[in-house]
PDB file of C-alpha atoms in Angstrom:
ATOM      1  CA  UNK A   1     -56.127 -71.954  70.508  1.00 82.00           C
ATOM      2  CA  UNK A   2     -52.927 -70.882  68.845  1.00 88.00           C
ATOM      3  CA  UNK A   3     -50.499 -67.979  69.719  1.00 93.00           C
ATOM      4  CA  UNK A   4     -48.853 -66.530  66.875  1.00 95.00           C
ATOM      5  CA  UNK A   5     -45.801 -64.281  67.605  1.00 94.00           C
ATOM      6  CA  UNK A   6     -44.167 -62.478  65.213  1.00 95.00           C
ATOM      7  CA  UNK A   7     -40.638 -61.052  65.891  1.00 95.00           C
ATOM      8  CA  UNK A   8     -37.722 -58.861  63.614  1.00 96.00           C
ATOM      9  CA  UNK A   9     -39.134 -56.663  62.122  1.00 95.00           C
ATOM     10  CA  UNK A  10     -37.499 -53.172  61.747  1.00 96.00           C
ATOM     11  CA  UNK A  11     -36.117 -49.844  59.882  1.00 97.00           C
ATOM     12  CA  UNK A  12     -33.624 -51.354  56.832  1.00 97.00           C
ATOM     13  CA  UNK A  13     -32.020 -49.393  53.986  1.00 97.00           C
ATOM     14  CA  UNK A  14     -32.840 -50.542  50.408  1.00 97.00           C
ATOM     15  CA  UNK A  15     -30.522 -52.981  49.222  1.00 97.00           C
ATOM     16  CA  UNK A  16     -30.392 -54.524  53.127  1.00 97.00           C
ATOM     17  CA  UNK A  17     -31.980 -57.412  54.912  1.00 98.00           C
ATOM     18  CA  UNK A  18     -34.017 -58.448  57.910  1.00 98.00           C
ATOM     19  CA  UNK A  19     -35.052 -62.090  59.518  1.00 98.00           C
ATOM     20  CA  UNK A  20     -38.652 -62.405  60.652  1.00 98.00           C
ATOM     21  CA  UNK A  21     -39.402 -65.067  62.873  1.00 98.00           C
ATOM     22  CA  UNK A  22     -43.086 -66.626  64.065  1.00 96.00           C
ATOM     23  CA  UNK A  23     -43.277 -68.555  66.678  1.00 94.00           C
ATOM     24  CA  UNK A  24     -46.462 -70.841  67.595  1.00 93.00           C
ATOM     25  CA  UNK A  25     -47.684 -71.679  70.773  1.00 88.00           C
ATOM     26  CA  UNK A  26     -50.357 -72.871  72.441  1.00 84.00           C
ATOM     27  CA  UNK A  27     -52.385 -75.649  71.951  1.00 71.00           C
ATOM     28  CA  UNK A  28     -50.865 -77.172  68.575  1.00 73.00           C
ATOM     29  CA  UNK A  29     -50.156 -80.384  67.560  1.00 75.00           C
ATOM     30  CA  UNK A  30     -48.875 -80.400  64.094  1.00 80.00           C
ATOM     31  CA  UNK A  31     -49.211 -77.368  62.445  1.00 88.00           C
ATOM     32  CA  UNK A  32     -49.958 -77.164  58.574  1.00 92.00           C
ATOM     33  CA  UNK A  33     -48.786 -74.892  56.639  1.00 95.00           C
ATOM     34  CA  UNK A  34     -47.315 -71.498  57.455  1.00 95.00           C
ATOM     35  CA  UNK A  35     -46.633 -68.281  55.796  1.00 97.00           C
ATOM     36  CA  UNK A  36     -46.360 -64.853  55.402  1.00 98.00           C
ATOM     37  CA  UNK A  37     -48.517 -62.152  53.610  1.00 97.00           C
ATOM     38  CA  UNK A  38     -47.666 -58.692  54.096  1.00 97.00           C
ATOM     39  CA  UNK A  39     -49.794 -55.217  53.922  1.00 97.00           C
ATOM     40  CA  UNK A  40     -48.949 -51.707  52.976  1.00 95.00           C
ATOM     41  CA  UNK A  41     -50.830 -48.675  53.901  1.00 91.00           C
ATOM     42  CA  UNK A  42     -53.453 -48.323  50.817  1.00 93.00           C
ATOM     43  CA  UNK A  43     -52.481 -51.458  49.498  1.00 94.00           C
ATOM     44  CA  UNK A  44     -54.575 -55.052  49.432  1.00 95.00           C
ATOM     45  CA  UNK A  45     -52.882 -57.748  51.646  1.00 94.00           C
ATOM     46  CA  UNK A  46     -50.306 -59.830  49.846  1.00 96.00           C
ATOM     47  CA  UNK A  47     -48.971 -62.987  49.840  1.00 96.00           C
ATOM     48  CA  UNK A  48     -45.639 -63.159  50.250  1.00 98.00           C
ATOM     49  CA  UNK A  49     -44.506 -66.791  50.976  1.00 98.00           C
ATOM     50  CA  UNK A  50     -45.615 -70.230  52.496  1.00 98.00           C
ATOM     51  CA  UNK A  51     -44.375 -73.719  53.510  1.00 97.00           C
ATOM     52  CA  UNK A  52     -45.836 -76.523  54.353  1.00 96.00           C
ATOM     53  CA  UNK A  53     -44.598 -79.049  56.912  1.00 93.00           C
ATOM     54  CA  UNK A  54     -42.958 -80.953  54.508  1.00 94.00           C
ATOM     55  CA  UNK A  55     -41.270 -77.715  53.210  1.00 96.00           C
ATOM     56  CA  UNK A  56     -42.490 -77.143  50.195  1.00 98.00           C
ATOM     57  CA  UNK A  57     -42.643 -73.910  49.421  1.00 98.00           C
ATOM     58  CA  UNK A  58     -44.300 -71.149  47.042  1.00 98.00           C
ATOM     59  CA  UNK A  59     -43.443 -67.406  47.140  1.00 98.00           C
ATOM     60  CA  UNK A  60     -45.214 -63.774  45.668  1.00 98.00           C
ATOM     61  CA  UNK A  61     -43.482 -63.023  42.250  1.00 97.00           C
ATOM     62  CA  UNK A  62     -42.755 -59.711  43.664  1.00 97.00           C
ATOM     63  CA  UNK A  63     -39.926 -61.619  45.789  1.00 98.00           C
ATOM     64  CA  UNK A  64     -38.587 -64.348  44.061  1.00 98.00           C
ATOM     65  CA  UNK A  65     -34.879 -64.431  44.646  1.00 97.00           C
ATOM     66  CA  UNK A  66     -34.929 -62.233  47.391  1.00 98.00           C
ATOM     67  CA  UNK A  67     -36.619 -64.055  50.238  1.00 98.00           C
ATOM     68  CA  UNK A  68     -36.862 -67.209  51.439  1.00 98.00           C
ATOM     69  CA  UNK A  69     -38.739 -68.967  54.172  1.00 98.00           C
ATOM     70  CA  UNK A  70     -38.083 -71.449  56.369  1.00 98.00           C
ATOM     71  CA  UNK A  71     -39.751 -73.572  59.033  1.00 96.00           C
ATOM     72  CA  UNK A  72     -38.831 -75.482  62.524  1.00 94.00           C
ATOM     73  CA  UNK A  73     -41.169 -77.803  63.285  1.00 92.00           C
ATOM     74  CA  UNK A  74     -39.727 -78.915  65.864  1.00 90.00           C
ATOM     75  CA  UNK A  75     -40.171 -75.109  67.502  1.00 91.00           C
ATOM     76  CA  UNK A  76     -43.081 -74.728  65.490  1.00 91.00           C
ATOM     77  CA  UNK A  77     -41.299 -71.298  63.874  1.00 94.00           C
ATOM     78  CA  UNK A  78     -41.191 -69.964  60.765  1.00 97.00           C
ATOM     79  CA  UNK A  79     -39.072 -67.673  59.481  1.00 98.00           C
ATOM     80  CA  UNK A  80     -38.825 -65.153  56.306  1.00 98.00           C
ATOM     81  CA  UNK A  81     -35.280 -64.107  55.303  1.00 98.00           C
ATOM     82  CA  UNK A  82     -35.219 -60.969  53.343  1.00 98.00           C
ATOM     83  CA  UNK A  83     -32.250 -60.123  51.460  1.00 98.00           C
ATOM     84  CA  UNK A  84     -32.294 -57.173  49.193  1.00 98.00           C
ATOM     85  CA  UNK A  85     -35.250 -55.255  50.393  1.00 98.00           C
ATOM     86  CA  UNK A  86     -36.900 -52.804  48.389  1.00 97.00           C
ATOM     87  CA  UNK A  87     -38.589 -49.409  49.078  1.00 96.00           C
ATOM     88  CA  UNK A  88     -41.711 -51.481  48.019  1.00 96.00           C
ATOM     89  CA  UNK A  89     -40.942 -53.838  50.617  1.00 97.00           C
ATOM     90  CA  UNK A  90     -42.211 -52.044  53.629  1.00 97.00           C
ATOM     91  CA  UNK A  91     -45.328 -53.313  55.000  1.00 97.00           C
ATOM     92  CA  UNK A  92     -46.753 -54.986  58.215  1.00 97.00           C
ATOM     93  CA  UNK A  93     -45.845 -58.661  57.602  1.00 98.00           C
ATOM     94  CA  UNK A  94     -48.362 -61.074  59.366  1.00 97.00           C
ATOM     95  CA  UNK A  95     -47.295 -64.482  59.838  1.00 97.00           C
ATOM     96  CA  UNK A  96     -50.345 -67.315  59.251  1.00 94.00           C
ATOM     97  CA  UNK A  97     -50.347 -70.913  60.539  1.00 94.00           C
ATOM     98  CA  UNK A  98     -53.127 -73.569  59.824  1.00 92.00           C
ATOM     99  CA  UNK A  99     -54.241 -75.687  62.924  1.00 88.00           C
ATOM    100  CA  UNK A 100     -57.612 -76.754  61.784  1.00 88.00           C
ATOM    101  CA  UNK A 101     -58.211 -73.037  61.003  1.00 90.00           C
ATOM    102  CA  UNK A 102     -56.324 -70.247  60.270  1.00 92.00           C
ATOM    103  CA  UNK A 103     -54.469 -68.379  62.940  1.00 93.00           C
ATOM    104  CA  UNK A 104     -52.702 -65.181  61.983  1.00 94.00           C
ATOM    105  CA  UNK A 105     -50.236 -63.043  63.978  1.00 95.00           C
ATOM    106  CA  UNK A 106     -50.418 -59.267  65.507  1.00 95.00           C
ATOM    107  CA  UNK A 107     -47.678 -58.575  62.806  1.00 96.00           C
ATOM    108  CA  UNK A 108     -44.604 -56.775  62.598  1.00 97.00           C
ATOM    109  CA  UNK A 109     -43.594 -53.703  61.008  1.00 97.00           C
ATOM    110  CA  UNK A 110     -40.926 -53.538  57.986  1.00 98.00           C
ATOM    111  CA  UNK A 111     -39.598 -50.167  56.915  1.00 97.00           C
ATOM    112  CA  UNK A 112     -37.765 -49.740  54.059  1.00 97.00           C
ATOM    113  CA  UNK A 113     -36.156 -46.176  53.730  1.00 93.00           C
ATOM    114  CA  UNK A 114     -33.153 -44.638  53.292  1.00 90.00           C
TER     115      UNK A 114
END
């Protein structure tokens, strides 16, 4: 089993920035890739970015630029840096890891609004 943790989330004017962090615990040994998607009320879920463990990486058109993620394999974390957040931003972000399977987070909340 894998615990997925998701942490930073938050209320940000347009034009700010938040860090979201995922930590994994549990019983992991190597974790694959890892990633965000993200979900807005209405709205299909999205994905935003990934990286593998070697740290290549592959991001949503939608936020090109803007965000970038990051692992720690040594803390088996990821992290999403999001730098000039749009109003179509907000959305419950759910941070993914693959350990055999996939194993997704609770998620946290992102609210964009001035």
């Amino acid at each position: 089993q894998v615990q997925l943790v998701e942490s930073g989330g938050g209320l940000v004017q347009p034009g700010g920035s938040l860090r979201l962090s995922c930590a994994a615990s549990g019983n992991i040994f190597s974790i694959g890739t890892m990633g965000w998607y993200r979900q807005a009320p209405g709205k299909q879920r999205e994905l935003v970015a990934t990286i593998t463990r070697g740290g290549i990486t592959n991001y949503a058109d939608s936020v090109k630029g803007r965000f970038t993620i990051s692992r720690d394999n040594a803390k088996n974390t990821v992290y999403l840096q999001m730098n000039s957040l749009k109003l179509e931003d907000a959305a419950v972000y759910h941070c993914y890891a693959v350990h055999g399977i996939e194993y997704w987070g609770q998620g946290t909340q992102v609210t964009v609004s001035s």
